[in-house]
Amino acid sequence: MKNILYTLTLCLFAGIAFSQDAATAAPATAKSGPAMQLASDVVDYGEILQNSDPVRKVKFTNTGTEPLIIKNAQGSCGCTIPSWPKEPIMPGETSEIEIHYATDRIGVIMKTVTVTTNEEGVSHVIQVKGNVKSKACRRKCSRQTGQPSFTCKEKRPCKSIIEVFYLNYIKPGMPGFFVSYLS
């Protein structure tokens, strides 16, 4: 009697184990319909200077069995503008989405682009990150007079805290190295 009970228990556990393997193997088959496979879901601008190249590209492939159509791509704010191919992407073909970020804005970039396709119930989110640094001013100080002359690449006066502090609180005639030390 014990042998029969052990055999039935063993068969029951073996049946459960084999049924789980079959259930996990089923999703591995090719998906019918369109399927977008992004090369990367993160666009990293890194550290760039203000007004640098605003365009980055994300490649993607249609891994499905039907043409892929991008219905819409929307940035999380007006400073992130995607452009995408309007024609259908055939199965196995690769294309790209261009992302334009307004690099005139200084600071950390933490935005997203949401891509909607003809896939059922699926939208793809691309993270856009980086850091835009301001262009450094060239600070020059006349060694003869000790008076600072602050100019930027645009040849306009610089309004920095150091300049205001120096002109308002430091006595005229102070040696020019003081400004260099503060900056």
Phi, psi and omega in degrees: 000318179296323180297319180294319180295317177297319180294316178296319178296317179298317178296322179296311179295321178296320178296319178295317181296316180290327180291327177290323177297320179292324181291323179283335180283335183297316180292345181288346179290158182296138181280131176278148184096183180283151177211120180268126177243108180283140175294325176205141178260016177229130173250115184250111177285341184070205175264118181233161177275155178305139181065025175285181180304120185271358189256133171228152184238142177240122179273149176214160181230142173274104181266006181272193182251357179231162180300141179261129178240124176275115181281320184200152171221124188233127175281157181286345174208177183289349181274351180242110185238113177271152169228138189225162179290134182272339180276154179295144177261117183289158179304132180088348181277155179242143177215189181213155176249130177265135178241122179255124176245140180286094185281006174280351178271127182270138176131189183285140176259120174218083184233172175225157172234123180258124182252124178251128181237187177274014172287143182285121174066020183236131169231146184253136180246125178252126178272135177245123182220163179158194180210124179260119179263148178284154177290131182287141177277149174269112181262124179239145179229130178286122180288337183283314185261339183080000180274132180285147170235106184263121176222147176259178178299334179278004179061043177233156180298145179267139177250078181254163178297323181297317180297313181298315179299313183296312184289331184264330189241346181260137182296140174301146180094000178294142181302148184294337182295339180298319179295318179298322179295321180288328182271000000 
